[in-house]
């Protein structure tokens, strides 16, 4: 076994504390990755606090992992020692079902193996995430990191980046399309950069005007505060596509009204409560309400190549692991510009 240092929550809502544990020796197709950086996703907070239910402890969170390959199994063909690599939200899937065959492993019918807060395919070995020094992953679930993006600023692409890239591609954001991004946090800020690079007109809908200047620098064409009721009057019927990244429950009906004929709103934010939706708002302009979950391995690699080509990196605040609990508190206050990334050297 490989000895690993990390930080874990021992039970629901417990602060993260130092935790030592073991990873498996690399199997034939495994790579061992020395973790350099790991982004802090709001999902980590939902899961540490058991906000969605079903969490398993002790929990080492983290699914925006970048690092360097330090060892490979005998049958590994894609990677060699020294390669810069990444790991996102899942580390395995059934590999046989329809979605897996189509490269949409995140929608695996048997359930993907989440990077942490889940179990390996054996159903009993707990998975542990990237707030740690090393991880062992099957090479088919490892991403190749672009050379021109530093590993710390690239880490959040592995979850936040793909979560926005996938629906923006699927719903064809591009020239002539009006895209609205609701919530300018980790997901939202990268959504602005990707939408802009795709050639769409991009508007940020944020709960106050505090992030207006930042949004323009990130590439937003327009910015509105949702605390101002006039915003909803001004933008009625305006957008072709709205991506909602907000982590708490908001009035979806107010946002559906901002879609044009045949417009779509895609939920990527995963609040802990449910909200109701009015049929008239959907039917009245043949609108679509959809959801989207991260992206498959192939699409994640496409996203990394796209970001490399367009020089898209995340705006981050690099922190030592000892500041993780404080970072969680700041994220809950929307006080992050725009992603905390843990420097694994501090472990
Ligand atoms: P984050 O950095 O905390 O950003 C969320 C943003 O939502 C905040 O910055 C804030 O933006 C806005 N917001 C938060 N609370 C609000 C409230 N009560 N009312 C109005 N706006 C509020 O979080 P994140 O890491 O981007 O994640 C966002 C959500 O996406 C989480 O629920 C996470 O679990 C989920 N997620 C889903 C996927 C997926 O595959 N679907 C992947 C990753 C994460 P403003 O300050 O601009 O208003
Ligand atoms: Zn995430
Ligand atoms: Zn499957």
GROMACS .gro file of C-alpha atoms and ligand atoms in nm:
model
  397
    1UNK     CA    1   0.000   0.000   0.000
    2UNK     CA    2   0.103   0.361  -0.051
    3UNK     CA    3   0.099   0.585   0.255
    4UNK     CA    4  -0.071   0.921   0.192
    5UNK     CA    5  -0.120   1.239   0.395
    6UNK     CA    6  -0.443   1.430   0.359
    7UNK     CA    7  -0.712   1.633   0.529
    8UNK     CA    8  -1.047   1.477   0.612
    9UNK     CA    9  -1.382   1.543   0.774
   10UNK     CA   10  -1.442   1.265   1.028
   11UNK     CA   11  -1.817   1.324   1.038
   12UNK     CA   12  -2.082   1.550   0.886
   13UNK     CA   13  -1.989   1.919   0.915
   14UNK     CA   14  -1.673   1.845   1.116
   15UNK     CA   15  -1.383   2.075   1.033
   16UNK     CA   16  -1.121   1.917   0.810
   17UNK     CA   17  -0.821   1.782   1.002
   18UNK     CA   18  -0.497   1.603   0.915
   19UNK     CA   19  -0.561   1.240   0.824
   20UNK     CA   20  -0.323   0.966   0.708
   21UNK     CA   21  -0.449   0.682   0.494
   22UNK     CA   22  -0.343   0.430   0.231
   23UNK     CA   23  -0.391   0.403  -0.143
   24UNK     CA   24  -0.363   0.078  -0.338
   25UNK     CA   25  -0.037  -0.021  -0.506
   26UNK     CA   26  -0.070   0.060  -0.877
   27UNK     CA   27  -0.245  -0.215  -1.072
   28UNK     CA   28  -0.155  -0.294  -1.433
   29UNK     CA   29  -0.342   0.006  -1.574
   30UNK     CA   30  -0.293   0.248  -1.287
   31UNK     CA   31  -0.084   0.560  -1.260
   32UNK     CA   32   0.035   0.705  -0.930
   33UNK     CA   33   0.008   1.083  -0.928
   34UNK     CA   34   0.199   1.312  -0.695
   35UNK     CA   35  -0.066   1.575  -0.632
   36UNK     CA   36   0.051   1.934  -0.670
   37UNK     CA   37  -0.275   2.126  -0.649
   38UNK     CA   38  -0.642   2.071  -0.577
   39UNK     CA   39  -0.924   2.321  -0.629
   40UNK     CA   40  -1.201   2.367  -0.373
   41UNK     CA   41  -1.539   2.317  -0.537
   42UNK     CA   42  -1.864   2.416  -0.366
   43UNK     CA   43  -1.959   2.049  -0.404
   44UNK     CA   44  -1.691   1.970  -0.145
   45UNK     CA   45  -1.889   2.177   0.105
   46UNK     CA   46  -2.225   2.019   0.014
   47UNK     CA   47  -2.070   1.676   0.069
   48UNK     CA   48  -1.862   1.747   0.381
   49UNK     CA   49  -2.174   1.888   0.546
   50UNK     CA   50  -2.388   1.600   0.410
   51UNK     CA   51  -2.614   1.864   0.256
   52UNK     CA   52  -2.725   1.626  -0.020
   53UNK     CA   53  -2.744   1.320   0.211
   54UNK     CA   54  -2.560   0.990   0.173
   55UNK     CA   55  -2.210   1.115   0.254
   56UNK     CA   56  -1.949   0.865   0.377
   57UNK     CA   57  -1.679   0.945   0.634
   58UNK     CA   58  -1.395   0.990   0.697
   59UNK     CA   59  -1.403   1.203   0.381
   60UNK     CA   60  -1.099   1.347   0.205
   61UNK     CA   61  -1.263   1.586  -0.043
   62UNK     CA   62  -1.122   1.723  -0.367
   63UNK     CA   63  -1.193   1.655  -0.735
   64UNK     CA   64  -1.001   1.926  -0.915
   65UNK     CA   65  -0.663   1.759  -0.903
   66UNK     CA   66  -0.344   1.834  -1.094
   67UNK     CA   67  -0.007   1.670  -1.045
   68UNK     CA   68   0.276   1.472  -1.194
   69UNK     CA   69   0.293   1.099  -1.268
   70UNK     CA   70   0.544   0.934  -1.032
   71UNK     CA   71   0.487   0.565  -1.108
   72UNK     CA   72   0.300   0.357  -1.368
   73UNK     CA   73   0.160   0.005  -1.385
   74UNK     CA   74   0.313  -0.237  -1.641
   75UNK     CA   75   0.032  -0.203  -1.898
   76UNK     CA   76  -0.003   0.176  -1.891
   77UNK     CA   77   0.033   0.316  -2.243
   78UNK     CA   78  -0.092   0.674  -2.227
   79UNK     CA   79   0.131   0.818  -1.957
   80UNK     CA   80   0.489   0.807  -1.841
   81UNK     CA   81   0.667   0.919  -1.526
   82UNK     CA   82   0.698   1.299  -1.522
   83UNK     CA   83   0.382   1.373  -1.726
   84UNK     CA   84   0.157   1.655  -1.605
   85UNK     CA   85  -0.188   1.512  -1.548
   86UNK     CA   86  -0.527   1.585  -1.399
   87UNK     CA   87  -0.813   1.400  -1.232
   88UNK     CA   88  -1.169   1.531  -1.215
   89UNK     CA   89  -1.490   1.417  -1.048
   90UNK     CA   90  -1.478   1.045  -1.123
   91UNK     CA   91  -1.212   0.775  -1.135
   92UNK     CA   92  -1.403   0.483  -1.287
   93UNK     CA   93  -1.739   0.372  -1.430
   94UNK     CA   94  -1.892   0.043  -1.551
   95UNK     CA   95  -1.738   0.092  -1.900
   96UNK     CA   96  -2.014  -0.120  -2.059
   97UNK     CA   97  -2.345   0.071  -2.050
   98UNK     CA   98  -2.473   0.300  -2.328
   99UNK     CA   99  -2.350   0.627  -2.174
  100UNK     CA  100  -2.006   0.476  -2.093
  101UNK     CA  101  -1.975   0.346  -2.451
  102UNK     CA  102  -2.053   0.696  -2.577
  103UNK     CA  103  -1.782   0.852  -2.360
  104UNK     CA  104  -2.043   0.999  -2.123
  105UNK     CA  105  -1.913   0.818  -1.817
  106UNK     CA  106  -2.061   1.077  -1.582
  107UNK     CA  107  -2.405   0.942  -1.675
  108UNK     CA  108  -2.303   0.575  -1.627
  109UNK     CA  109  -2.619   0.374  -1.567
  110UNK     CA  110  -2.454   0.186  -1.282
  111UNK     CA  111  -2.323   0.510  -1.138
  112UNK     CA  112  -1.979   0.660  -1.187
  113UNK     CA  113  -1.713   0.599  -0.924
  114UNK     CA  114  -1.679   0.941  -0.773
  115UNK     CA  115  -1.327   1.058  -0.691
  116UNK     CA  116  -1.425   1.083  -0.325
  117UNK     CA  117  -1.738   1.026  -0.114
  118UNK     CA  118  -1.801   0.704  -0.300
  119UNK     CA  119  -1.682   0.346  -0.347
  120UNK     CA  120  -1.464   0.169  -0.600
  121UNK     CA  121  -1.634  -0.077  -0.839
  122UNK     CA  122  -1.603  -0.344  -0.567
  123UNK     CA  123  -1.873  -0.151  -0.380
  124UNK     CA  124  -1.679  -0.144  -0.054
  125UNK     CA  125  -1.342   0.031  -0.091
  126UNK     CA  126  -1.400   0.396  -0.010
  127UNK     CA  127  -1.259   0.654  -0.253
  128UNK     CA  128  -1.067   0.955  -0.120
  129UNK     CA  129  -1.001   1.279  -0.300
  130UNK     CA  130  -0.740   1.535  -0.382
  131UNK     CA  131  -0.680   1.716  -0.052
  132UNK     CA  132  -0.392   1.471  -0.022
  133UNK     CA  133  -0.039   1.402  -0.139
  134UNK     CA  134  -0.094   1.115  -0.386
  135UNK     CA  135  -0.371   0.943  -0.579
  136UNK     CA  136  -0.381   0.616  -0.775
  137UNK     CA  137  -0.609   0.618  -1.082
  138UNK     CA  138  -0.672   0.395  -1.385
  139UNK     CA  139  -0.508   0.567  -1.683
  140UNK     CA  140  -0.838   0.577  -1.874
  141UNK     CA  141  -0.973   0.823  -1.618
  142UNK     CA  142  -0.669   1.053  -1.618
  143UNK     CA  143  -0.641   1.372  -1.823
  144UNK     CA  144  -0.335   1.515  -1.995
  145UNK     CA  145  -0.274   1.872  -1.883
  146UNK     CA  146  -0.182   2.142  -2.134
  147UNK     CA  147   0.176   2.275  -2.122
  148UNK     CA  148   0.082   2.642  -2.141
  149UNK     CA  149  -0.145   2.660  -1.835
  150UNK     CA  150   0.020   2.646  -1.491
  151UNK     CA  151  -0.102   2.347  -1.291
  152UNK     CA  152  -0.245   2.559  -1.008
  153UNK     CA  153  -0.457   2.776  -1.239
  154UNK     CA  154  -0.557   2.468  -1.442
  155UNK     CA  155  -0.682   2.257  -1.150
  156UNK     CA  156  -1.037   2.404  -1.136
  157UNK     CA  157  -1.086   2.326  -1.504
  158UNK     CA  158  -1.121   1.959  -1.404
  159UNK     CA  159  -1.462   2.026  -1.248
  160UNK     CA  160  -1.568   2.390  -1.287
  161UNK     CA  161  -1.427   2.412  -1.640
  162UNK     CA  162  -1.590   2.099  -1.780
  163UNK     CA  163  -1.919   2.165  -1.600
  164UNK     CA  164  -1.957   2.486  -1.800
  165UNK     CA  165  -1.791   2.373  -2.123
  166UNK     CA  166  -2.021   2.073  -2.162
  167UNK     CA  167  -2.359   2.256  -2.163
  168UNK     CA  168  -2.215   2.553  -2.354
  169UNK     CA  169  -2.109   2.311  -2.628
  170UNK     CA  170  -2.421   2.096  -2.612
  171UNK     CA  171  -2.655   2.397  -2.642
  172UNK     CA  172  -2.426   2.553  -2.904
  173UNK     CA  173  -2.316   2.879  -2.745
  174UNK     CA  174  -2.135   3.078  -3.013
  175UNK     CA  175  -2.155   3.386  -3.236
  176UNK     CA  176  -2.503   3.538  -3.245
  177UNK     CA  177  -2.611   3.363  -2.923
  178UNK     CA  178  -2.695   3.549  -2.604
  179UNK     CA  179  -2.572   3.358  -2.301
  180UNK     CA  180  -2.653   3.444  -1.940
  181UNK     CA  181  -2.440   3.311  -1.655
  182UNK     CA  182  -2.616   3.322  -1.317
  183UNK     CA  183  -2.375   3.337  -1.020
  184UNK     CA  184  -2.016   3.451  -1.055
  185UNK     CA  185  -1.831   3.199  -0.841
  186UNK     CA  186  -1.592   2.921  -0.938
  187UNK     CA  187  -1.818   2.776  -1.207
  188UNK     CA  188  -1.954   3.110  -1.323
  189UNK     CA  189  -1.620   3.283  -1.377
  190UNK     CA  190  -1.489   3.007  -1.599
  191UNK     CA  191  -1.825   3.000  -1.780
  192UNK     CA  192  -1.777   3.366  -1.870
  193UNK     CA  193  -1.430   3.298  -2.009
  194UNK     CA  194  -1.542   2.996  -2.213
  195UNK     CA  195  -1.859   3.165  -2.347
  196UNK     CA  196  -1.654   3.465  -2.453
  197UNK     CA  197  -1.396   3.243  -2.626
  198UNK     CA  198  -1.678   3.060  -2.807
  199UNK     CA  199  -1.786   3.396  -2.951
  200UNK     CA  200  -2.120   3.431  -2.768
  201UNK     CA  201  -2.246   3.752  -2.610
  202UNK     CA  202  -2.221   3.688  -2.237
  203UNK     CA  203  -2.413   3.853  -1.954
  204UNK     CA  204  -2.347   3.793  -1.585
  205UNK     CA  205  -2.639   3.789  -1.342
  206UNK     CA  206  -2.494   3.830  -0.995
  207UNK     CA  207  -2.675   3.901  -0.669
  208UNK     CA  208  -2.506   4.240  -0.626
  209UNK     CA  209  -2.297   4.483  -0.829
  210UNK     CA  210  -1.980   4.396  -0.631
  211UNK     CA  211  -1.826   4.180  -0.904
  212UNK     CA  212  -1.914   4.403  -1.200
  213UNK     CA  213  -1.560   4.522  -1.281
  214UNK     CA  214  -1.419   4.172  -1.246
  215UNK     CA  215  -1.685   4.031  -1.478
  216UNK     CA  216  -1.592   4.273  -1.755
  217UNK     CA  217  -1.225   4.177  -1.717
  218UNK     CA  218  -1.321   3.809  -1.740
  219UNK     CA  219  -1.488   3.879  -2.075
  220UNK     CA  220  -1.851   3.960  -1.989
  221UNK     CA  221  -2.031   4.198  -2.225
  222UNK     CA  222  -2.304   4.288  -1.976
  223UNK     CA  223  -2.363   4.266  -1.604
  224UNK     CA  224  -2.681   4.291  -1.396
  225UNK     CA  225  -2.758   4.264  -1.026
  226UNK     CA  226  -3.044   4.026  -0.953
  227UNK     CA  227  -3.120   4.214  -0.630
  228UNK     CA  228  -3.259   4.489  -0.856
  229UNK     CA  229  -3.612   4.393  -0.973
  230UNK     CA  230  -3.562   4.614  -1.280
  231UNK     CA  231  -3.310   4.357  -1.407
  232UNK     CA  232  -3.591   4.105  -1.463
  233UNK     CA  233  -3.803   4.362  -1.645
  234UNK     CA  234  -3.514   4.475  -1.867
  235UNK     CA  235  -3.406   4.125  -1.967
  236UNK     CA  236  -3.746   3.961  -2.021
  237UNK     CA  237  -3.725   3.726  -2.323
  238UNK     CA  238  -3.362   3.815  -2.386
  239UNK     CA  239  -3.144   3.502  -2.360
  240UNK     CA  240  -3.097   3.201  -2.587
  241UNK     CA  241  -2.920   3.012  -2.310
  242UNK     CA  242  -2.893   3.062  -1.936
  243UNK     CA  243  -2.654   2.855  -1.725
  244UNK     CA  244  -2.752   2.866  -1.361
  245UNK     CA  245  -2.454   2.800  -1.131
  246UNK     CA  246  -2.609   2.918  -0.804
  247UNK     CA  247  -2.548   2.682  -0.513
  248UNK     CA  248  -2.867   2.770  -0.322
  249UNK     CA  249  -3.231   2.757  -0.420
  250UNK     CA  250  -3.349   3.056  -0.623
  251UNK     CA  251  -3.677   3.137  -0.799
  252UNK     CA  252  -3.630   2.953  -1.128
  253UNK     CA  253  -3.948   3.101  -1.272
  254UNK     CA  254  -3.802   3.451  -1.261
  255UNK     CA  255  -3.510   3.331  -1.474
  256UNK     CA  256  -3.720   3.123  -1.715
  257UNK     CA  257  -3.899   3.444  -1.805
  258UNK     CA  258  -3.569   3.583  -1.932
  259UNK     CA  259  -3.548   3.319  -2.208
  260UNK     CA  260  -3.648   3.394  -2.565
  261UNK     CA  261  -3.858   3.160  -2.782
  262UNK     CA  262  -3.694   2.815  -2.777
  263UNK     CA  263  -3.443   2.932  -2.518
  264UNK     CA  264  -3.298   2.691  -2.263
  265UNK     CA  265  -3.198   2.723  -1.901
  266UNK     CA  266  -2.950   2.465  -1.780
  267UNK     CA  267  -2.912   2.397  -1.410
  268UNK     CA  268  -2.559   2.311  -1.305
  269UNK     CA  269  -2.579   2.455  -0.952
  270UNK     CA  270  -2.702   2.185  -0.713
  271UNK     CA  271  -2.893   2.344  -0.424
  272UNK     CA  272  -2.988   2.135  -0.125
  273UNK     CA  273  -3.356   2.223  -0.161
  274UNK     CA  274  -3.608   2.176  -0.442
  275UNK     CA  275  -3.789   2.458  -0.619
  276UNK     CA  276  -4.111   2.451  -0.820
  277UNK     CA  277  -4.146   2.549  -1.183
  278UNK     CA  278  -4.447   2.701  -1.358
  279UNK     CA  279  -4.564   2.513  -1.669
  280UNK     CA  280  -4.691   2.836  -1.826
  281UNK     CA  281  -4.343   2.985  -1.823
  282UNK     CA  282  -4.210   2.687  -2.015
  283UNK     CA  283  -4.500   2.637  -2.255
  284UNK     CA  284  -4.548   3.008  -2.322
  285UNK     CA  285  -4.228   3.032  -2.529
  286UNK     CA  286  -4.144   2.663  -2.591
  287UNK     CA  287  -3.865   2.697  -2.338
  288UNK     CA  288  -3.646   2.416  -2.210
  289UNK     CA  289  -3.539   2.360  -1.851
  290UNK     CA  290  -3.248   2.118  -1.837
  291UNK     CA  291  -2.964   2.005  -1.617
  292UNK     CA  292  -2.608   1.901  -1.688
  293UNK     CA  293  -2.347   1.708  -1.495
  294UNK     CA  294  -1.972   1.769  -1.543
  295UNK     CA  295  -1.854   1.597  -1.867
  296UNK     CA  296  -1.705   1.269  -1.993
  297UNK     CA  297  -1.333   1.200  -2.017
  298UNK     CA  298  -1.317   1.268  -2.391
  299UNK     CA  299  -1.504   1.594  -2.359
  300UNK     CA  300  -1.291   1.697  -2.061
  301UNK     CA  301  -0.979   1.646  -2.274
  302UNK     CA  302  -1.143   1.854  -2.551
  303UNK     CA  303  -1.214   2.126  -2.295
  304UNK     CA  304  -0.850   2.127  -2.179
  305UNK     CA  305  -0.732   2.154  -2.539
  306UNK     CA  306  -0.982   2.437  -2.600
  307UNK     CA  307  -0.859   2.624  -2.290
  308UNK     CA  308  -0.500   2.570  -2.396
  309UNK     CA  309  -0.572   2.712  -2.742
  310UNK     CA  310  -0.753   3.016  -2.600
  311UNK     CA  311  -0.517   3.060  -2.304
  312UNK     CA  312  -0.797   3.017  -2.055
  313UNK     CA  313  -0.685   2.966  -1.694
  314UNK     CA  314  -0.879   3.007  -1.371
  315UNK     CA  315  -0.849   3.309  -1.143
  316UNK     CA  316  -0.740   3.155  -0.816
  317UNK     CA  317  -0.637   3.221  -0.459
  318UNK     CA  318  -0.367   2.968  -0.369
  319UNK     CA  319  -0.386   2.856  -0.006
  320UNK     CA  320  -0.206   2.611   0.222
  321UNK     CA  321  -0.427   2.323   0.341
  322UNK     CA  322  -0.428   2.472   0.692
  323UNK     CA  323  -0.659   2.747   0.562
  324UNK     CA  324  -0.917   2.510   0.415
  325UNK     CA  325  -1.182   2.554   0.687
  326UNK     CA  326  -1.156   2.931   0.662
  327UNK     CA  327  -1.186   2.904   0.281
  328UNK     CA  328  -1.510   2.706   0.318
  329UNK     CA  329  -1.657   2.986   0.530
  330UNK     CA  330  -1.560   3.244   0.271
  331UNK     CA  331  -1.709   3.041  -0.016
  332UNK     CA  332  -2.040   3.027   0.172
  333UNK     CA  333  -2.036   3.409   0.181
  334UNK     CA  334  -1.963   3.429  -0.197
  335UNK     CA  335  -1.627   3.576  -0.094
  336UNK     CA  336  -1.396   3.401  -0.338
  337UNK     CA  337  -1.219   3.550  -0.640
  338UNK     CA  338  -1.283   3.302  -0.801
  339UNK     CA  339  -1.152   2.965  -0.686
  340UNK     CA  340  -0.948   2.856  -0.385
  341UNK     CA  341  -0.675   2.612  -0.481
  342UNK     CA  342  -0.484   2.409  -0.222
  343UNK     CA  343  -0.108   2.389  -0.257
  344UNK     CA  344  -0.037   2.022  -0.178
  345UNK     CA  345   0.316   2.115  -0.069
  346UNK     CA  346   0.161   2.233   0.256
  347UNK     CA  347   0.038   1.884   0.348
  348LIG     P1  348  -1.932   2.908  -0.570
  348LIG     O1  349  -1.793   2.936  -0.613
  348LIG     O2  350  -1.969   2.921  -0.429
  348LIG     O3  351  -2.028   2.999  -0.662
  348LIG     C1  352  -2.168   3.002  -0.648
  348LIG     C2  353  -2.217   3.143  -0.677
  348LIG     O4  354  -2.358   3.142  -0.668
  348LIG     C3  355  -2.173   3.247  -0.577
  348LIG     O5  356  -2.045   3.302  -0.604
  348LIG     C4  357  -2.280   3.353  -0.591
  348LIG     O6  358  -2.253   3.432  -0.707
  348LIG     C5  359  -2.402   3.269  -0.622
  348LIG     N1  360  -2.484   3.248  -0.502
  348LIG     C6  361  -2.454   3.173  -0.394
  348LIG     N2  362  -2.554   3.176  -0.303
  348LIG     C7  363  -2.650   3.253  -0.356
  348LIG     C8  364  -2.778   3.294  -0.315
  348LIG     N3  365  -2.830   3.255  -0.195
  348LIG     N4  366  -2.853   3.372  -0.396
  348LIG     C9  367  -2.803   3.413  -0.514
  348LIG     N5  368  -2.680   3.377  -0.559
  348LIG    C10  369  -2.605   3.299  -0.481
  348LIG     O7  370  -1.973   2.759  -0.610
  348LIG     P2  371  -1.927   2.670  -0.736
  348LIG     O8  372  -1.811   2.589  -0.697
  348LIG     O9  373  -1.921   2.755  -0.856
  348LIG    O10  374  -2.051   2.567  -0.745
  348LIG    C11  375  -2.180   2.615  -0.767
  348LIG    C12  376  -2.281   2.503  -0.759
  348LIG    O11  377  -2.260   2.412  -0.866
  348LIG    C13  378  -2.274   2.418  -0.633
  348LIG    O12  379  -2.407   2.385  -0.595
  348LIG    C14  380  -2.201   2.294  -0.679
  348LIG    O13  381  -2.230   2.180  -0.601
  348LIG    C15  382  -2.255   2.279  -0.817
  348LIG     N6  383  -2.171   2.201  -0.909
  348LIG    C16  384  -2.235   2.126  -1.002
  348LIG    C17  385  -2.164   2.057  -1.097
  348LIG    C18  386  -2.234   1.981  -1.204
  348LIG    O14  387  -2.175   1.894  -1.265
  348LIG     N7  388  -2.359   2.009  -1.231
  348LIG    C19  389  -2.024   2.060  -1.095
  348LIG    C20  390  -1.961   2.138  -1.000
  348LIG    C21  391  -2.035   2.209  -0.906
  348LIG     P3  392  -2.279   3.590  -0.708
  348LIG    O15  393  -2.196   3.646  -0.594
  348LIG    O16  394  -2.231   3.630  -0.841
  348LIG    O17  395  -2.426   3.609  -0.690
  349LIG    ZN1  396  -1.681   2.011  -0.839
  350LIG    ZN1  397  -2.152   0.272  -1.737
   0.00000   0.00000   0.00000
